[in-house]
Short mmCIF file of C-alpha atoms in Angstrom, two decimals:
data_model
loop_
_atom_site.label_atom_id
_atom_site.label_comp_id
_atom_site.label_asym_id
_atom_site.label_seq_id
_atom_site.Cartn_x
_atom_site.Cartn_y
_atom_site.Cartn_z
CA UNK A 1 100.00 104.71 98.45
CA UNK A 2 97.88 103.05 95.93
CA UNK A 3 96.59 105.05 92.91
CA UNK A 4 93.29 105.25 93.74
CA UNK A 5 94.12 107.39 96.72
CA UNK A 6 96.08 109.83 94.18
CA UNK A 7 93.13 110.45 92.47
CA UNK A 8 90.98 111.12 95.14
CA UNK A 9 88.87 114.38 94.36
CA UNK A 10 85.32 114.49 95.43
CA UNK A 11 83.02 115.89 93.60
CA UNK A 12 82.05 119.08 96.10
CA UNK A 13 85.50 119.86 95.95
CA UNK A 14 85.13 120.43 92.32
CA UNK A 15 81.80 122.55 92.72
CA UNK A 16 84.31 124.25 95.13
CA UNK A 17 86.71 125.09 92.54
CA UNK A 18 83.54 125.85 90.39
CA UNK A 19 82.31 128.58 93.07
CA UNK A 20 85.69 130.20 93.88
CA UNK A 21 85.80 131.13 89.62
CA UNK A 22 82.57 132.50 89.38
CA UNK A 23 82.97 134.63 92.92
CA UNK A 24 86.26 135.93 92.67
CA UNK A 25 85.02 139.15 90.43
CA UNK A 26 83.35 140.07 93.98
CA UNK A 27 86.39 140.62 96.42
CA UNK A 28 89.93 142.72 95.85
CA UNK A 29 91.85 140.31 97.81
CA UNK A 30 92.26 136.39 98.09
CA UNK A 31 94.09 135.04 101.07
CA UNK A 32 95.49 131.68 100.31
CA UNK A 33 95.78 129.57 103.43
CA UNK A 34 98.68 127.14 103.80
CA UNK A 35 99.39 124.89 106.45
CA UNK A 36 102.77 125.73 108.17
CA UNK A 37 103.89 122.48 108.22
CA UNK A 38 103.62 121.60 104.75
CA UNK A 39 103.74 125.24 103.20
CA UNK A 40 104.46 123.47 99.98
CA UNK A 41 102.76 120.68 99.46
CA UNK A 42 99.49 122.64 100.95
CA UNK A 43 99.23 124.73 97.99
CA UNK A 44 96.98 124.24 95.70
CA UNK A 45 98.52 124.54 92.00
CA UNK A 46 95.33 125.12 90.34
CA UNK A 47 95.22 128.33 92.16
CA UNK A 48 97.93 129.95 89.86
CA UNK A 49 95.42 129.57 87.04
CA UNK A 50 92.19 130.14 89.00
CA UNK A 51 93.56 133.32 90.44
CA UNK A 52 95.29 135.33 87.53
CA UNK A 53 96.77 138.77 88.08
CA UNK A 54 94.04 138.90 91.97
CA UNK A 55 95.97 140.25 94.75
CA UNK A 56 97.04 137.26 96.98
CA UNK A 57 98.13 136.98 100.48
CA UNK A 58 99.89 134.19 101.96
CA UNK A 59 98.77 133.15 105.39
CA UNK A 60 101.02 129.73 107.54
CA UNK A 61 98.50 129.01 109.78
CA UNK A 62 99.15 126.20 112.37
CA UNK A 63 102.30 128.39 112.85
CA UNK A 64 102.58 127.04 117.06
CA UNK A 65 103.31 123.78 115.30
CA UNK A 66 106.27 124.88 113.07
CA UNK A 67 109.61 125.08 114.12
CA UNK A 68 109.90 129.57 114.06
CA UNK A 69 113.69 129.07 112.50
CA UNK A 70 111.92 127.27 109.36
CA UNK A 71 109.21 129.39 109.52
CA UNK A 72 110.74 132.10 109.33
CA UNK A 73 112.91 130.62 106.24
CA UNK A 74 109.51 130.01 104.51
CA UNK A 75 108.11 133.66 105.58
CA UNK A 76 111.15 134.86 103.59
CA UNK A 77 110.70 132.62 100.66
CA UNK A 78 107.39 133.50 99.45
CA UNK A 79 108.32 137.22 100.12
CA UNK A 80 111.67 137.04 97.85
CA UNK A 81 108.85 135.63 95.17
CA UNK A 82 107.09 138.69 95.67
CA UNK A 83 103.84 137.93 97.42
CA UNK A 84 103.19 139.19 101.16
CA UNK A 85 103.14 136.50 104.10
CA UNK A 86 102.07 136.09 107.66
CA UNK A 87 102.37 133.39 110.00
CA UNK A 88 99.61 132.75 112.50
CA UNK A 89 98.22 130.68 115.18
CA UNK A 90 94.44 130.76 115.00
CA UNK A 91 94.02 128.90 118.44
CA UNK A 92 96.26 131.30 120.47
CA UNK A 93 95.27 134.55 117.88
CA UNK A 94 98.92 135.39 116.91
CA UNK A 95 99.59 137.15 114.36
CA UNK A 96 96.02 138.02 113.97
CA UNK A 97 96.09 141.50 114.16
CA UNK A 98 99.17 141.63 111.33
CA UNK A 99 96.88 139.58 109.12
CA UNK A 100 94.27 141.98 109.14
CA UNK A 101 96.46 144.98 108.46
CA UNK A 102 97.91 143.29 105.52
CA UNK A 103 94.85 142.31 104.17
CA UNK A 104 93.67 146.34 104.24
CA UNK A 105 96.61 147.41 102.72
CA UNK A 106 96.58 145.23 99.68
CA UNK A 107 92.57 145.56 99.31
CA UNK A 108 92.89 149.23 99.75
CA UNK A 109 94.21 149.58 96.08
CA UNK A 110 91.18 148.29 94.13
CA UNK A 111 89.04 149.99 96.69
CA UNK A 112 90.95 153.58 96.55
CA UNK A 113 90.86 153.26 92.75
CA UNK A 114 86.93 152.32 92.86
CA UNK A 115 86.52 155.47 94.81
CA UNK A 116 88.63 157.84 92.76
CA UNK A 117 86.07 156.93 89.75
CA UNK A 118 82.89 158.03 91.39
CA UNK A 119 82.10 154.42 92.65
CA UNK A 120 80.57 154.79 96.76
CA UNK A 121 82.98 154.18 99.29
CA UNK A 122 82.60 150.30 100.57
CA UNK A 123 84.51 147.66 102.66
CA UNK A 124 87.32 145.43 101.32
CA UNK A 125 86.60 142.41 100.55
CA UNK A 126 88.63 139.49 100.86
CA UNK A 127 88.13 135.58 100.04
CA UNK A 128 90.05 133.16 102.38
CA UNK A 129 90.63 129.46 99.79
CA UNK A 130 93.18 126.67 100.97
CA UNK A 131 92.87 122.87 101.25
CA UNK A 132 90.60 121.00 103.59
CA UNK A 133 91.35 121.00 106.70
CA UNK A 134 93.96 123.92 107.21
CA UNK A 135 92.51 125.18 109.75
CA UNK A 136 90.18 127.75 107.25
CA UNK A 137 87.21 127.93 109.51
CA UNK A 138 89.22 128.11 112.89
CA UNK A 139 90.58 131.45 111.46
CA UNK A 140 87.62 132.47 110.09
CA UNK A 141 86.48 132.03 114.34
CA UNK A 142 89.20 133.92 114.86
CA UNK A 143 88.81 136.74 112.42
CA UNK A 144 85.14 137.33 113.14
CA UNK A 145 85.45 137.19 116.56
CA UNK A 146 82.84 134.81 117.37
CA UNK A 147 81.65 131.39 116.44
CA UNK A 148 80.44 132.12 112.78
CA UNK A 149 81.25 128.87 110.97
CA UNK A 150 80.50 125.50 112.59
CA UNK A 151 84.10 123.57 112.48
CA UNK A 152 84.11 120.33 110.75
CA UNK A 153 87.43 118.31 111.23
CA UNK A 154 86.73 115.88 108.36
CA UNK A 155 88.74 116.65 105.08
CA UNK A 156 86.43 117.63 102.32
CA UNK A 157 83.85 118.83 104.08
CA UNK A 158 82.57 122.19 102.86
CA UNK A 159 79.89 125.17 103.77
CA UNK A 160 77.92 127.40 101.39
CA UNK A 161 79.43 131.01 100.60
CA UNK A 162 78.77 133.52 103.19
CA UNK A 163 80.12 136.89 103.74
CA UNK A 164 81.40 137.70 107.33
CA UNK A 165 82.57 141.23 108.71
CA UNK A 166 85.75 140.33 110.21
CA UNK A 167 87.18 143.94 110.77
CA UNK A 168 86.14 147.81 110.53
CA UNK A 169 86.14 148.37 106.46
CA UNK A 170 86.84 144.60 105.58
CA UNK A 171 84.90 141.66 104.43
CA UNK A 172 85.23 138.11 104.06
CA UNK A 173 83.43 135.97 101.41
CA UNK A 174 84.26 132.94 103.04
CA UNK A 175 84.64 129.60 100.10
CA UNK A 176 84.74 125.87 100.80
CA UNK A 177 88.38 124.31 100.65
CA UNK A 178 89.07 122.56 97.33
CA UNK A 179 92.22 120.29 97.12
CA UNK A 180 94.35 119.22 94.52
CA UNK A 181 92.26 117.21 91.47
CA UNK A 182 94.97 114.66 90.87
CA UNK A 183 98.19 113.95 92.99
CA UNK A 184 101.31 113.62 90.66
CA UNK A 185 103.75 113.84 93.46
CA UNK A 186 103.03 110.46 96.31
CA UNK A 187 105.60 112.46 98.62
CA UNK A 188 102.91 115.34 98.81
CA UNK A 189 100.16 113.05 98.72
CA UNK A 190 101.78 111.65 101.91
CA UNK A 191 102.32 114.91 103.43
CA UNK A 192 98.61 115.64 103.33
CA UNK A 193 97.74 112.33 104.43
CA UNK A 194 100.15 112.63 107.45
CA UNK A 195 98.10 116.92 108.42
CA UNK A 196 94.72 114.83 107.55
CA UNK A 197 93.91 116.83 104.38
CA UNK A 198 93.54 113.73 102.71
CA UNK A 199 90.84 111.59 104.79
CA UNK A 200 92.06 108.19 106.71
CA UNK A 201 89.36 106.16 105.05
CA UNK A 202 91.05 106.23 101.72
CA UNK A 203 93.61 104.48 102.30
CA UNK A 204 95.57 102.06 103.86
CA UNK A 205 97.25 103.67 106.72
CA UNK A 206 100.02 101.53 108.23
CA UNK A 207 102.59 102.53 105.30
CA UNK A 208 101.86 105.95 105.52
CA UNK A 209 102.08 106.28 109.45
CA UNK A 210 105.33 104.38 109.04
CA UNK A 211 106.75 105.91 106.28
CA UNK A 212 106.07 109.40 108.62
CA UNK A 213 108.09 107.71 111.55
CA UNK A 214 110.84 107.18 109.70
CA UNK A 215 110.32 110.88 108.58
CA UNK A 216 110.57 112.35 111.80
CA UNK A 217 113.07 109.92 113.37
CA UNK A 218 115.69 111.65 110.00
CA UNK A 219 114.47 114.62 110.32
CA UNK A 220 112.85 115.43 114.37
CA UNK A 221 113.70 112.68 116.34
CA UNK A 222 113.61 114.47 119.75
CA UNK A 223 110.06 114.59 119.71
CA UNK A 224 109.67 111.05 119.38
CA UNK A 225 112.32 110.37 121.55
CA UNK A 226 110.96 112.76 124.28
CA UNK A 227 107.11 111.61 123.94
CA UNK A 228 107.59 108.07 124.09
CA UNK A 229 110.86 107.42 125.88
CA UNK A 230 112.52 105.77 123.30
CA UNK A 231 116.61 105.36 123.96
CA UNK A 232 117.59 103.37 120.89
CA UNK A 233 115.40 104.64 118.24
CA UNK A 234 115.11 102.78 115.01
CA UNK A 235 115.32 103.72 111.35
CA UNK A 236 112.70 101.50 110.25
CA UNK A 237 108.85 103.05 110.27
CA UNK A 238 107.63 98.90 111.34
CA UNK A 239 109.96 98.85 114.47
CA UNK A 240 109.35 102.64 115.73
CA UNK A 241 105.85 101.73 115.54
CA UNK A 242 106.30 98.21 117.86
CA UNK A 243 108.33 100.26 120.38
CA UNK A 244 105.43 102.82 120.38
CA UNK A 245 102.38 100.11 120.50
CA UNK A 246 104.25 98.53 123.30
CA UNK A 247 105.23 101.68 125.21
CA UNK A 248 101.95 102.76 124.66
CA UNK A 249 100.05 99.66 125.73
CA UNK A 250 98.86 98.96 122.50
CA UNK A 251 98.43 95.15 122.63
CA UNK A 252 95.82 92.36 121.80
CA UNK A 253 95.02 89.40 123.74
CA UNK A 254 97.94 86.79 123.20
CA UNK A 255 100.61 89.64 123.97
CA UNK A 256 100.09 90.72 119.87
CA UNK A 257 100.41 94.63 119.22
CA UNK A 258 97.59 95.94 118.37
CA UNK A 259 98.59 97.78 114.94
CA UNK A 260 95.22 99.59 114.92
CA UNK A 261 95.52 101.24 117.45
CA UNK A 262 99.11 102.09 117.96
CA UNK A 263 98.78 103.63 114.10
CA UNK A 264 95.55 105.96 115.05
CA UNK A 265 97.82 107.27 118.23
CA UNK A 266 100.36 108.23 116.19
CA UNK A 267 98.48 110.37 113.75
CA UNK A 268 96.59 111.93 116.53
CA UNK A 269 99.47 112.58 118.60
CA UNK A 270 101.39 113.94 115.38
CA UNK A 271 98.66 116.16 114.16
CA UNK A 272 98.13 117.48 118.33
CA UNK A 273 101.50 118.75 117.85
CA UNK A 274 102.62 116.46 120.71
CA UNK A 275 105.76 114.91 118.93
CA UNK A 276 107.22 118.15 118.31
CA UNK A 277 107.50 121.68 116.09
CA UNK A 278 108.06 120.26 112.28
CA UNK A 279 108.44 121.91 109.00
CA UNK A 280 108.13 118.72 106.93
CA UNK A 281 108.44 120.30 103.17
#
């Protein structure tokens, strides 16, 4: 990936990063959203910083498109490192309910101790952050019930703060995404390239779908194997990507493959979930 791409941080993202500083003082609680596929490299290290000594909860959302065996590895991770974890599948509303009762019992400390020094009784209140596109405003959906937030599936785009009653006695301030303001690791720039974080037009996207083919054919090759019938299938990102294009009927006129297209199937079929559960960090 070319350097420029590394560097990509908009400058909303950094009135983002701006917003979530000067609004944290309002909640007890700050649920970090990660996707479950990348549960590393979808963390945002400026968090650690931004956050201090705030209660955090960790939330792998995207969770039906995880393997559970490495999910559950990763569930166990963060919670030998002390911080409480739930997996959950916004879509489908699992783990839902266990998200909401962890998010009362950590808020319920500042709130109890608000209380105990004359302060009136209130709500939790909790602030979901995470990178574009994780999936924050499909849980937010989820949490509130209805259709709160308008969903925009373009990385970087953001909404002004608003606060949304997702439960009985809990709150959400909800924040725009912010994402990471340089990328000093191209493997996790690649990652979020490959879960859209990172938007298409940045960059040139025939090494990065390939280098992702030759990903999953090391690491999940039945689900290439099983989606597009492939017997023999290669090591190399360039020829996985010929026997897809011509599987797929991804040619020009003259019999050429049509690289355009065969390269925007992949990532859409990838990111659908359609060539299998994986846990790519």
């Amino acid at each position: 990936m070319q350097n420029s791409t590394l560097q990509w941080f908009p400058g909303h993202m950094k009135k983002a990063e701006r917003l979530i500083r000067e609004n944290l003082s309002l909640v007890d609680l700050v649920i970090e959203l990660l996707d479950a596929r990348i549960p590393l490299s979808s963390q945002n290290p400026m968090l650690r910083e931004i956050l201090g000594d705030k209660k955090r909860l960790i939330v792998l959302g995207k969770a039906d498109l995880a393997p559970k065996n490495l999910l559950d590895a990763w569930l166990k991770k963060f919670r030998e490192e002390n911080f409480c974890a739930v997996a959950v599948d916004a879509v489908k509303g699992t783990g839902i309910k266990n998200l909401i009762a962890l998010a009362k019992t950590l808020a319920e400390e500042k709130t109890h101790k608000l209380t105990k020094h004359g302060a009136k009784p209130r709500s939790a209140r909790v602030m979901i952050v995470g990178i574009p596109n994780v999936g924050k405003s499909s849980l937010i959906n989820r949490l509130a019930g209805m259709n709160h937030t308008k969903i925009e599936n373009k990385p970087g785009v953001t909404r002004a703060k608003q606060w949304i009653k997702i439960a009985d006695g809990l709150d959400l301030l909800d924040m725009p995404g912010i994402l990471y303001p340089k990328f000093d690791d191209e493997e996790i720039a690649l990652k979020l390239s490959w879960t859209y974080a990172v938007s298409d037009e940045i960059h040139d996207l025939e090494p990065v779908v390939c280098k992702l083919l030759e990903t999953l054919a090391e690491k999940f090759p039945a689900g290439l194997i099983e989606r597009y019938k492939i017997s023999d299938l290669p090591t190399d990102g360039h020829e996985i990507l010929n026997k897809i294009g011509l599987k797929r009927g991804c040619i020009k006129k003259g019999s050429v493959l049509d690289t355009d297209k065969a390269l925007h199937l992949v990532l859409s079929e990838f990111r659908a979930g359609k060539l299998g559960k994986v846990i790519l960090d």
